[in-house]
Coordinates of C-alpha atoms in Angstrom, one line a residue:
M84 CA 115.7 307.3 49.5
H85 CA 116.1 308.8 46.1
T86 CA 118.0 306.5 43.9
P87 CA 120.4 308.0 41.3
Q88 CA 118.0 307.6 38.5
S89 CA 115.6 310.0 40.2
L90 CA 118.2 312.7 40.7
G91 CA 117.4 314.3 37.4
R92 CA 118.8 314.3 33.9
R93 CA 121.9 316.3 34.8
G94 CA 123.4 313.3 36.6
F95 CA 124.1 311.9 40.0
L96 CA 127.6 313.4 40.5
R97 CA 126.4 316.8 39.5
G98 CA 123.6 316.4 42.0
V99 CA 126.1 315.8 44.8
G100 CA 128.1 318.9 43.9
A101 CA 125.0 321.1 43.6
A102 CA 123.5 320.0 46.9
A103 CA 126.8 320.8 48.5
A104 CA 127.1 324.2 46.9
L105 CA 123.5 325.2 47.8
T106 CA 123.8 324.2 51.4
A107 CA 127.3 325.6 52.0
G108 CA 127.8 329.1 53.3
G109 CA 124.2 329.8 54.0
S110 CA 123.6 332.0 50.9
T111 CA 120.3 330.3 50.2
L112 CA 119.2 330.4 53.8
A113 CA 119.9 334.1 54.0
A114 CA 117.6 334.7 51.1
C115 CA 114.8 332.9 52.8
G116 CA 114.2 335.2 55.6
S117 CA 115.1 334.2 59.2
G118 CA 117.4 331.4 58.2
K119 CA 115.7 329.0 60.6
A120 CA 115.1 325.5 59.2
A121 CA 111.6 324.9 58.0
T122 CA 109.6 322.6 60.2
V123 CA 109.3 319.1 58.8
N124 CA 105.5 319.0 59.3
K125 CA 105.2 321.8 56.7
A126 CA 105.8 319.2 54.0
G127 CA 102.2 318.6 53.3
S128 CA 101.1 316.4 50.4
A129 CA 99.3 316.6 47.1
A130 CA 96.3 315.1 48.8
Q131 CA 95.5 318.3 50.7
V132 CA 95.9 320.6 47.6
Q133 CA 93.2 321.5 45.2
L134 CA 95.0 320.5 42.0
P135 CA 94.1 321.9 38.6
T136 CA 91.1 320.1 37.1
Y137 CA 92.1 317.9 34.3
T138 CA 90.3 318.9 31.2
P139 CA 91.4 317.2 27.9
L140 CA 91.3 319.4 24.8
A141 CA 88.3 318.8 22.7
D142 CA 89.9 319.6 19.4
G143 CA 93.3 318.0 19.8
P144 CA 94.9 315.9 17.0
K145 CA 93.8 312.2 16.9
P146 CA 96.8 310.0 17.7
D147 CA 97.6 306.7 16.0
L148 CA 97.9 305.1 19.5
P149 CA 95.8 306.6 22.3
G150 CA 97.2 307.9 25.5
T151 CA 95.5 307.7 28.9
D152 CA 94.5 310.1 31.7
A153 CA 96.9 308.1 33.9
G154 CA 99.8 309.4 31.9
V155 CA 100.5 306.9 29.1
P156 CA 101.7 309.1 26.3
A157 CA 99.8 309.0 23.0
G158 CA 101.7 307.7 20.0
F159 CA 102.0 309.4 16.6
Y160 CA 103.5 307.8 13.5
S161 CA 103.9 311.2 11.8
Y162 CA 103.1 314.8 12.4
P163 CA 99.5 315.6 11.6
A164 CA 99.1 316.8 8.0
S165 CA 96.9 319.7 9.0
P166 CA 98.2 321.1 12.3
T167 CA 95.6 323.0 14.4
T168 CA 96.1 326.6 15.5
A169 CA 96.0 326.8 19.3
F170 CA 95.9 330.6 19.3
A171 CA 94.0 332.6 16.7
S172 CA 95.7 335.7 18.0
P173 CA 98.6 336.4 20.4
P174 CA 97.6 335.7 24.0
L175 CA 99.6 338.7 25.2
S176 CA 99.5 342.3 24.1
G177 CA 103.0 343.6 24.8
G178 CA 105.2 343.5 27.8
K179 CA 108.5 341.9 28.7
F180 CA 109.0 338.6 30.5
S181 CA 112.0 336.8 31.8
A182 CA 112.8 333.1 32.3
M183 CA 115.8 330.9 33.3
T184 CA 116.4 327.4 32.1
P185 CA 119.3 325.0 31.8
L186 CA 120.9 324.5 28.4
F187 CA 122.0 321.0 27.2
T188 CA 122.9 321.8 23.6
A189 CA 125.0 324.3 21.8
P190 CA 123.8 327.9 22.5
P191 CA 121.3 329.2 20.0
P192 CA 121.8 332.4 18.0
A193 CA 120.7 335.5 20.0
R194 CA 117.3 336.9 19.4
G195 CA 118.5 339.5 16.9
S196 CA 119.8 336.9 14.5
N197 CA 117.4 334.1 15.3
P198 CA 114.2 334.0 13.2
A199 CA 112.7 331.2 15.3
W200 CA 113.0 333.3 18.5
Q201 CA 111.6 336.4 16.7
A202 CA 108.6 334.4 15.3
M203 CA 107.9 333.0 18.8
E204 CA 107.7 336.4 20.3
K205 CA 105.4 337.6 17.5
K206 CA 103.1 334.7 18.1
I207 CA 103.2 335.2 21.9
G208 CA 102.7 338.9 21.6
A209 CA 105.5 339.8 24.0
S210 CA 109.2 339.9 24.5
V211 CA 110.7 337.0 26.4
D212 CA 114.3 337.2 27.7
L213 CA 115.6 333.7 28.2
T214 CA 118.7 333.1 30.3
M215 CA 120.0 329.7 29.2
V216 CA 122.6 328.3 31.6
V217 CA 124.8 325.4 30.8
G218 CA 123.3 322.5 32.7
D219 CA 126.0 321.8 35.2
D220 CA 126.2 325.4 36.2
F221 CA 122.5 325.9 36.6
D222 CA 122.1 325.3 40.3
T223 CA 125.0 327.5 41.2
K224 CA 123.5 330.3 39.1
L225 CA 120.1 329.8 40.8
S226 CA 121.7 330.0 44.2
T227 CA 123.4 333.3 43.3
L228 CA 120.1 334.7 42.1
I229 CA 118.2 333.6 45.2
A230 CA 120.9 335.3 47.4
G231 CA 120.8 338.5 45.3
G232 CA 117.0 338.7 44.9
G233 CA 117.2 338.8 41.1
L234 CA 114.8 336.0 40.2
P235 CA 113.3 336.1 36.7
D236 CA 109.5 335.6 36.2
L237 CA 109.8 331.9 35.5
I238 CA 112.5 329.6 36.8
Q239 CA 113.0 326.0 36.2
Y240 CA 113.6 323.8 39.2
D241 CA 114.7 320.2 38.9
G242 CA 114.5 319.2 42.5
L243 CA 111.1 317.7 41.8
A244 CA 113.0 314.9 40.1
G245 CA 115.1 314.0 43.1
V246 CA 117.0 315.6 45.9
P247 CA 116.0 319.2 46.7
T248 CA 118.6 321.5 45.3
I249 CA 117.5 324.5 47.4
S250 CA 118.0 324.2 51.1
N251 CA 115.0 325.0 53.3
L252 CA 112.8 324.6 50.3
P253 CA 109.4 325.3 51.9
Q254 CA 110.6 328.5 53.5
F255 CA 112.2 329.7 50.2
L256 CA 109.0 329.0 48.2
D257 CA 106.8 330.8 50.8
S258 CA 109.0 333.9 50.7
Q259 CA 109.8 334.3 47.0
I260 CA 107.6 332.1 44.8
A261 CA 103.9 332.5 43.9
D262 CA 101.4 330.0 45.3
L263 CA 99.6 328.8 42.3
T264 CA 96.8 327.2 44.2
E265 CA 94.5 330.2 44.1
L266 CA 95.4 331.0 40.5
I267 CA 94.9 327.7 38.8
G268 CA 93.6 325.3 41.4
G269 CA 90.4 323.4 40.6
D270 CA 88.4 324.9 37.7
K271 CA 90.4 328.1 37.6
V272 CA 92.9 326.4 35.4
K273 CA 90.3 326.3 32.6
E274 CA 91.3 329.9 31.8
Y275 CA 94.6 328.3 30.6
P276 CA 93.3 325.3 28.5
H277 CA 96.7 323.8 27.7
L278 CA 97.7 323.7 31.3
A279 CA 94.3 322.2 32.1
A280 CA 95.1 319.4 29.6
I281 CA 98.0 318.2 31.7
P282 CA 96.8 315.1 33.7
K283 CA 96.6 315.2 37.5
V284 CA 99.5 312.7 38.0
F285 CA 101.9 315.4 36.8
W286 CA 100.5 318.2 39.0
E287 CA 100.8 315.9 42.0
Q288 CA 104.6 316.2 41.8
C289 CA 104.3 320.0 42.0
T290 CA 103.2 320.6 45.6
V291 CA 105.2 321.5 48.7
A292 CA 104.0 322.4 52.2
G293 CA 100.3 322.0 51.1
K294 CA 100.5 324.4 48.2
L295 CA 100.9 324.2 44.5
Y296 CA 104.2 325.9 43.5
F297 CA 105.2 324.5 40.2
I298 CA 104.0 324.0 36.6
P299 CA 105.1 320.5 35.6
I300 CA 107.2 319.7 32.5
P301 CA 105.7 316.2 32.0
R302 CA 107.6 313.0 31.1
G303 CA 106.4 309.4 30.7
I304 CA 105.8 308.4 34.4
S305 CA 108.3 305.5 34.3
A306 CA 111.7 305.4 32.8
G307 CA 111.4 301.6 32.5
A308 CA 113.8 298.9 33.4
G309 CA 116.4 299.3 30.6
L310 CA 116.7 298.6 26.9
Y311 CA 117.5 295.4 25.2
R312 CA 118.5 294.0 21.8
Q313 CA 115.5 291.9 20.7
D314 CA 117.5 290.5 17.8
Q315 CA 120.1 289.1 20.3
F316 CA 117.5 287.8 22.7
A317 CA 115.8 286.0 19.9
A318 CA 119.0 284.4 18.8
A319 CA 119.4 283.1 22.3
G320 CA 115.9 281.6 22.2
V321 CA 113.9 284.4 23.9
N322 CA 111.8 286.5 21.6
S323 CA 110.9 289.2 24.2
Y324 CA 111.0 290.0 27.9
K325 CA 107.6 288.4 28.1
D326 CA 109.2 285.0 27.7
I327 CA 111.3 285.4 30.8
K328 CA 109.3 283.9 33.7
N329 CA 111.6 284.2 36.7
S330 CA 115.2 285.0 37.8
D331 CA 116.4 281.5 36.9
D332 CA 115.3 282.0 33.3
F333 CA 116.9 285.4 33.3
F334 CA 120.2 284.0 34.6
T335 CA 120.3 281.3 32.0
L336 CA 119.6 283.9 29.3
L337 CA 122.3 286.3 30.5
K338 CA 124.9 283.5 30.3
E339 CA 123.6 282.5 26.8
L340 CA 123.9 286.1 25.6
T341 CA 127.6 286.3 26.8
N342 CA 130.2 285.3 24.2
P343 CA 133.6 286.8 24.9
G344 CA 135.1 285.3 21.8
K345 CA 132.8 287.4 19.7
D346 CA 133.1 290.4 22.0
R347 CA 129.5 290.2 23.1
Y348 CA 128.2 290.3 26.6
A349 CA 124.8 290.3 28.2
L350 CA 125.2 293.6 30.1
A351 CA 127.2 296.8 29.9
T352 CA 127.1 299.5 32.5
S353 CA 128.8 302.8 33.1
S354 CA 130.2 305.1 35.8
N355 CA 127.3 307.6 35.4
G356 CA 125.2 306.4 38.4
N357 CA 124.6 303.1 36.8
Y358 CA 125.9 300.7 39.5
Y359 CA 126.1 297.6 37.4
C360 CA 122.6 298.1 36.1
L361 CA 121.2 298.0 39.6
Q362 CA 118.0 299.7 38.5
I363 CA 117.1 296.8 36.3
F364 CA 117.5 294.2 39.1
Q365 CA 115.7 296.4 41.7
Q366 CA 112.6 296.3 39.7
I367 CA 112.8 292.6 38.9
F368 CA 113.2 291.8 42.6
G369 CA 110.4 294.1 43.7
V370 CA 112.4 296.6 45.6
P371 CA 110.2 299.5 46.7
N372 CA 110.4 302.9 45.1
K373 CA 112.8 304.6 47.5
W374 CA 110.6 303.9 50.6
R375 CA 108.0 301.4 51.7
V376 CA 105.3 302.6 54.1
D377 CA 103.3 300.2 56.3
G378 CA 99.8 300.6 57.5
G379 CA 101.0 302.5 60.6
G380 CA 103.0 305.0 58.6
K381 CA 106.4 303.4 59.5
M382 CA 108.9 303.7 56.6
T383 CA 111.6 301.3 55.4
A384 CA 114.2 302.5 52.9
D385 CA 114.7 300.5 49.7
I386 CA 118.2 299.5 50.7
E387 CA 116.9 298.1 54.0
T388 CA 114.6 295.5 52.4
D389 CA 115.2 291.8 51.8
E390 CA 114.3 292.4 48.2
F391 CA 117.3 294.8 47.7
K392 CA 119.7 292.3 49.3
A393 CA 118.3 289.5 47.0
A394 CA 118.9 291.7 44.0
L395 CA 122.4 292.4 45.1
E396 CA 123.2 288.8 45.6
F397 CA 121.8 288.0 42.1
M398 CA 124.0 290.7 40.6
V399 CA 127.1 289.2 42.3
N400 CA 126.3 285.8 40.6
V401 CA 125.8 287.5 37.3
A402 CA 129.2 289.2 37.6
K403 CA 130.9 285.9 38.6
A404 CA 129.4 284.4 35.5
G405 CA 131.2 287.0 33.4
C406 CA 128.0 288.6 32.0
Y407 CA 129.1 292.2 32.4
Y408 CA 131.3 293.8 29.7
P409 CA 134.7 293.9 31.3
G410 CA 135.7 297.4 32.4
S411 CA 132.3 298.9 31.6
Q412 CA 131.8 300.2 35.1
G413 CA 134.4 302.8 34.3
W414 CA 132.8 303.8 30.9
T415 CA 131.0 307.0 30.1
K416 CA 127.3 306.7 29.4
A417 CA 128.0 307.4 25.7
K418 CA 130.4 304.5 25.5
M419 CA 127.9 302.2 27.1
E420 CA 125.2 303.3 24.6
D421 CA 127.7 302.8 21.7
A422 CA 128.3 299.2 22.9
F423 CA 124.6 298.6 23.0
Q424 CA 124.0 300.1 19.5
S425 CA 126.9 298.1 18.0
G426 CA 125.7 294.8 19.5
K427 CA 128.5 294.4 22.0
A428 CA 125.9 294.4 24.8
A429 CA 122.4 293.0 24.7
L430 CA 121.0 294.8 27.7
I431 CA 121.7 298.2 29.4
Y432 CA 120.1 300.4 31.9
D433 CA 118.9 303.6 30.1
G434 CA 115.6 305.4 30.3
L435 CA 112.8 305.1 27.7
P436 CA 113.5 308.7 26.5
A437 CA 116.9 307.4 25.2
L438 CA 115.2 305.4 22.5
S439 CA 114.7 307.6 19.4
T440 CA 114.7 307.5 15.6
S441 CA 118.4 308.5 15.5
V442 CA 119.4 305.8 18.0
W443 CA 117.5 303.2 16.0
A444 CA 119.0 304.4 12.8
T445 CA 122.5 304.3 14.2
A446 CA 122.1 300.7 15.2
Q447 CA 120.6 299.8 11.9
K448 CA 123.6 301.2 10.0
I449 CA 125.8 298.9 12.0
D450 CA 123.5 295.9 11.7
P451 CA 120.3 296.0 9.6
N452 CA 118.8 293.3 11.9
A453 CA 119.3 295.3 15.0
K454 CA 116.1 295.8 17.0
L455 CA 116.4 298.0 20.1
M456 CA 113.4 297.6 22.5
P457 CA 112.3 298.7 26.0
F458 CA 112.7 296.1 28.7
V459 CA 109.7 295.7 31.0
P460 CA 110.4 294.0 34.4
F461 CA 109.2 290.5 35.3
G462 CA 109.0 289.1 38.8
A463 CA 112.0 287.3 40.1
N464 CA 109.8 284.6 41.6
G465 CA 107.4 284.5 38.8
G466 CA 104.5 286.8 38.1
P467 CA 104.8 290.6 37.5
G468 CA 107.7 292.7 38.6
V469 CA 107.4 296.3 39.7
A470 CA 108.2 299.5 37.8
Y471 CA 108.8 302.9 39.3
Q472 CA 107.2 306.3 38.9
D473 CA 110.7 307.7 38.5
N474 CA 110.3 309.8 35.4
V475 CA 107.0 311.7 36.1
V476 CA 108.3 315.2 35.4
F477 CA 111.4 316.5 33.8
A478 CA 111.3 319.5 36.2
G479 CA 108.9 322.1 37.4
T480 CA 108.7 325.8 36.7
M481 CA 108.3 328.3 39.5
L482 CA 106.7 331.8 39.1
K483 CA 108.3 334.7 41.0
K484 CA 105.9 336.5 43.3
A485 CA 104.1 339.3 41.6
D486 CA 100.7 341.1 41.6
P487 CA 97.8 339.0 40.3
A488 CA 97.6 340.8 37.0
K489 CA 101.3 340.1 36.3
L490 CA 101.0 336.4 37.3
A491 CA 98.0 336.0 35.0
E492 CA 100.1 337.3 32.1
V493 CA 102.9 334.9 33.0
L494 CA 100.5 332.0 33.1
K495 CA 99.3 333.0 29.6
L496 CA 102.8 332.7 28.5
A497 CA 103.1 329.2 30.1
D498 CA 99.8 328.2 28.5
F499 CA 101.1 329.1 25.1
L500 CA 104.3 327.1 25.6
A501 CA 102.1 324.1 26.7
A502 CA 100.3 324.0 23.3
P503 CA 100.3 320.3 22.4
F504 CA 101.9 318.1 19.7
G505 CA 100.0 318.6 16.5
T506 CA 99.6 322.3 16.7
E507 CA 101.3 325.1 14.7
E508 CA 102.6 326.5 17.9
Y509 CA 104.3 323.2 18.9
L510 CA 106.0 323.1 15.5
L511 CA 107.3 326.6 15.9
K512 CA 108.5 326.1 19.5
T513 CA 110.2 322.8 18.7
Y514 CA 111.5 323.2 15.1
G515 CA 111.5 326.9 14.3
V516 CA 110.2 328.6 11.1
E517 CA 109.1 326.5 8.2
G518 CA 111.3 326.9 5.2
T519 CA 114.1 328.5 7.2
D520 CA 114.6 326.1 10.1
Y521 CA 112.8 323.0 8.8
T522 CA 111.0 321.5 5.8
L523 CA 108.3 318.9 5.7
D524 CA 109.0 315.4 4.2
A525 CA 106.4 313.4 2.3
N526 CA 104.7 312.3 5.5
H527 CA 104.5 315.8 6.9
N528 CA 107.3 315.3 9.4
P529 CA 109.5 318.3 10.1
V530 CA 113.1 317.9 9.0
Q531 CA 115.4 320.5 10.4
T532 CA 117.8 322.5 8.2
A533 CA 121.4 323.2 9.2
Q534 CA 120.3 326.6 10.4
G535 CA 117.3 325.1 12.2
K536 CA 119.5 322.8 14.3
N537 CA 120.9 326.0 15.9
D538 CA 117.9 328.3 15.9
A539 CA 115.6 325.7 17.6
N540 CA 118.0 325.3 20.5
V541 CA 116.1 328.1 22.3
T542 CA 114.9 326.4 25.5
W543 CA 111.2 327.1 25.4
K544 CA 110.4 323.4 26.2
Y545 CA 112.1 323.9 29.6
V546 CA 109.9 326.7 30.6
A547 CA 106.5 324.9 30.1
A548 CA 105.4 321.9 28.0
P549 CA 102.4 319.7 27.2
Q550 CA 102.0 316.1 28.0
L551 CA 104.7 313.9 26.3
V552 CA 103.9 312.0 23.2
T553 CA 105.7 309.0 21.6
Y554 CA 106.9 310.2 18.2
N555 CA 109.6 308.4 16.1
P556 CA 109.0 309.5 12.6
G557 CA 109.8 306.8 10.0
V558 CA 110.1 304.0 12.6
N559 CA 106.6 302.8 13.4
D560 CA 107.9 299.6 15.0
L561 CA 109.7 301.7 17.6
T562 CA 106.7 303.9 18.3
D563 CA 104.6 300.7 18.8
A564 CA 107.2 299.2 21.1
V565 CA 107.6 302.3 23.3
H566 CA 103.9 302.9 23.5
Q567 CA 103.3 299.3 24.5
A568 CA 106.0 299.6 27.1
Y569 CA 104.4 302.7 28.6
S570 CA 101.0 301.0 28.5
E571 CA 102.5 298.2 30.7
L572 CA 104.8 300.2 32.9
V573 CA 102.5 303.1 33.9
P574 CA 99.8 300.9 35.5
M575 CA 102.4 298.9 37.5
A576 CA 104.6 301.8 38.4
L577 CA 105.0 302.3 42.2
A578 CA 104.9 305.9 43.5
D579 CA 107.6 307.3 45.8
P580 CA 105.6 307.9 49.1
T581 CA 108.0 310.8 49.9
A582 CA 107.8 312.5 46.6
T583 CA 105.9 315.5 48.0
L584 CA 107.4 315.4 51.5
Y585 CA 110.3 317.4 52.7
S586 CA 113.2 316.2 55.0
P587 CA 115.8 318.9 55.8
T588 CA 118.4 316.2 56.5
Y589 CA 117.7 314.5 53.2
G590 CA 118.1 317.8 51.4
K591 CA 121.5 318.4 53.1
Q592 CA 123.1 315.0 53.0
G593 CA 120.7 312.4 51.4
V594 CA 122.7 312.2 48.2
S595 CA 126.1 311.7 49.8
L596 CA 124.7 309.1 52.3
Y597 CA 123.2 307.1 49.5
K598 CA 126.3 307.3 47.4
A599 CA 128.3 305.7 50.1
V600 CA 126.0 302.7 50.0
T601 CA 126.0 302.4 46.2
D602 CA 129.8 302.7 46.2
T603 CA 129.8 299.7 48.4
V604 CA 127.4 297.9 46.0
T605 CA 129.8 298.5 43.1
Q606 CA 132.6 297.1 45.1
I607 CA 130.7 294.0 46.0
V608 CA 129.5 293.3 42.5
G609 CA 133.0 294.1 41.2
G610 CA 134.5 291.5 43.6
Q611 CA 136.5 293.9 45.7
S612 CA 134.3 293.4 48.8
G613 CA 132.1 290.6 50.3
M614 CA 128.4 290.8 51.2
S615 CA 129.3 291.7 54.8
A616 CA 130.4 295.1 53.5
F617 CA 126.8 295.9 52.6
D618 CA 125.6 295.3 56.1
S619 CA 128.3 297.6 57.4
A620 CA 127.5 300.3 54.9
L621 CA 123.8 300.1 55.8
K622 CA 124.6 300.4 59.5
T623 CA 126.7 303.5 58.7
W624 CA 123.9 305.0 56.5
R625 CA 121.4 304.6 59.4
S626 CA 123.7 306.1 62.1
Q627 CA 125.0 309.0 60.0
G628 CA 121.6 310.3 58.9
G629 CA 119.4 307.6 57.4
D630 CA 117.4 307.1 60.6
Q631 CA 117.0 310.9 60.9
I632 CA 115.7 311.2 57.3
R633 CA 113.3 308.3 58.0
S634 CA 112.0 310.1 61.2
E635 CA 111.5 313.4 59.3
F636 CA 109.7 311.7 56.4
E637 CA 107.5 309.8 58.8
Q638 CA 106.6 313.0 60.7
A639 CA 105.7 314.7 57.4
Y640 CA 103.8 311.7 56.2
A641 CA 101.8 311.6 59.4
S642 CA 100.9 315.3 59.3
A643 CA 99.6 315.2 55.7
P644 CA 96.0 314.4 55.0
K645 CA 95.5 311.1 53.1
S646 CA 93.4 310.9 50.0

């Protein structure tokens, strides 16, 4: 059961529309050969795939705060004063390559008037045609290309972060996408040292039907359990989340944080898949990450557990106590974030990537004492809470089938783009050309020029990328806090046991089925329905496809070798 947080950064409602578009009319099916549904048991798992051998770079920059092989991002207070050169000479010697990614910013200038794009191609040694599609249109564009057989060399796919956005995914991959297992599985990846430096946990997300089909674009493993105003918590007598021992303590704190007369509330939410901050309460109450598997391979969905119902009942009490900002369930995400930064809300659900130097600075301008921090879940009954592996990868990149020589060249391009933080190549990819697109401040941090803010919008980072780092130049306290949060969250983060399994029914209707349940959750918390409505919604979920999804996942799980 993929919760809305896991549906990808383009948003839950977009996911619903994309899933419908890609399964309607059969255009994707027609492109996959016979059009017969792939068998569930082809799902496979990462355990049966020879993943690339993790090989850390020997000469990488030394971080201020170390990362881990398990995926905790390293922390840097500033950009290294003497960036290393990842490539002494261009890795390619001519040729033309193509890629397609989503675009979430203003379009960059075209290659002919973009010095950053030109400099990248010179460093790479080849021409790269990038098709950048406005994010909400990306899946429709991909479906059209699949149907027409016009795939580029590299294609981003965001279904790794949630519901599959290509119907009959295993069949499509088998027919049109290169199996990377023989190319970079095991020690073969060492020919591409920057890809080899990506830890195993990220590659585990990239398998389907027992084969490695994607290059990961790593994130921070866990998105966390929200963000809180440490200054407001402290004013209420709680210095940090570590001082909250159980749900009773938490309820007392939420009421203390709420002061309508001063236009301050404990919580604010939004209409963007936030469900009254359900994600925070799920982790506090120990709800499993989408599914729980018992020793016999039987699966229970998160919404079927006692823990989920306990979280929902707690949320109802929080709402009755007036702790949610009135009307925030209809807000945009931006409005929710504004309320948080301005001090009108002390706690929101947003992922750790949302904390940045600019967000911190905005809050500080409003209130110099503002201190925005990651919230790490505690256990409702005392002891630790749970976190989720819900932000392992941003997406994955597929390689169109080609002859081995061509695929080796495409992998060289990906390896270049995976050059890590601290290199000249990373600076160029991320910020553009020094002097034109950015300058360096006194601490060697790149500061983009007006031109650079446009030139650097070329979407290289959505083709391939290195392991994430925590980097908030000028705000060491924020870097410390985020690194500490990751250090706590990653070891406690629960994996989704269905992450590398495939259920055709889930691919077709999993999103809409789950949304019907979460719509009921919002009605219950909002006071429009009683708790009995949840039992009814759960019964409907089971009968209209939930039990079938369970059965398909259980079959796939049973057929996959276990590590």
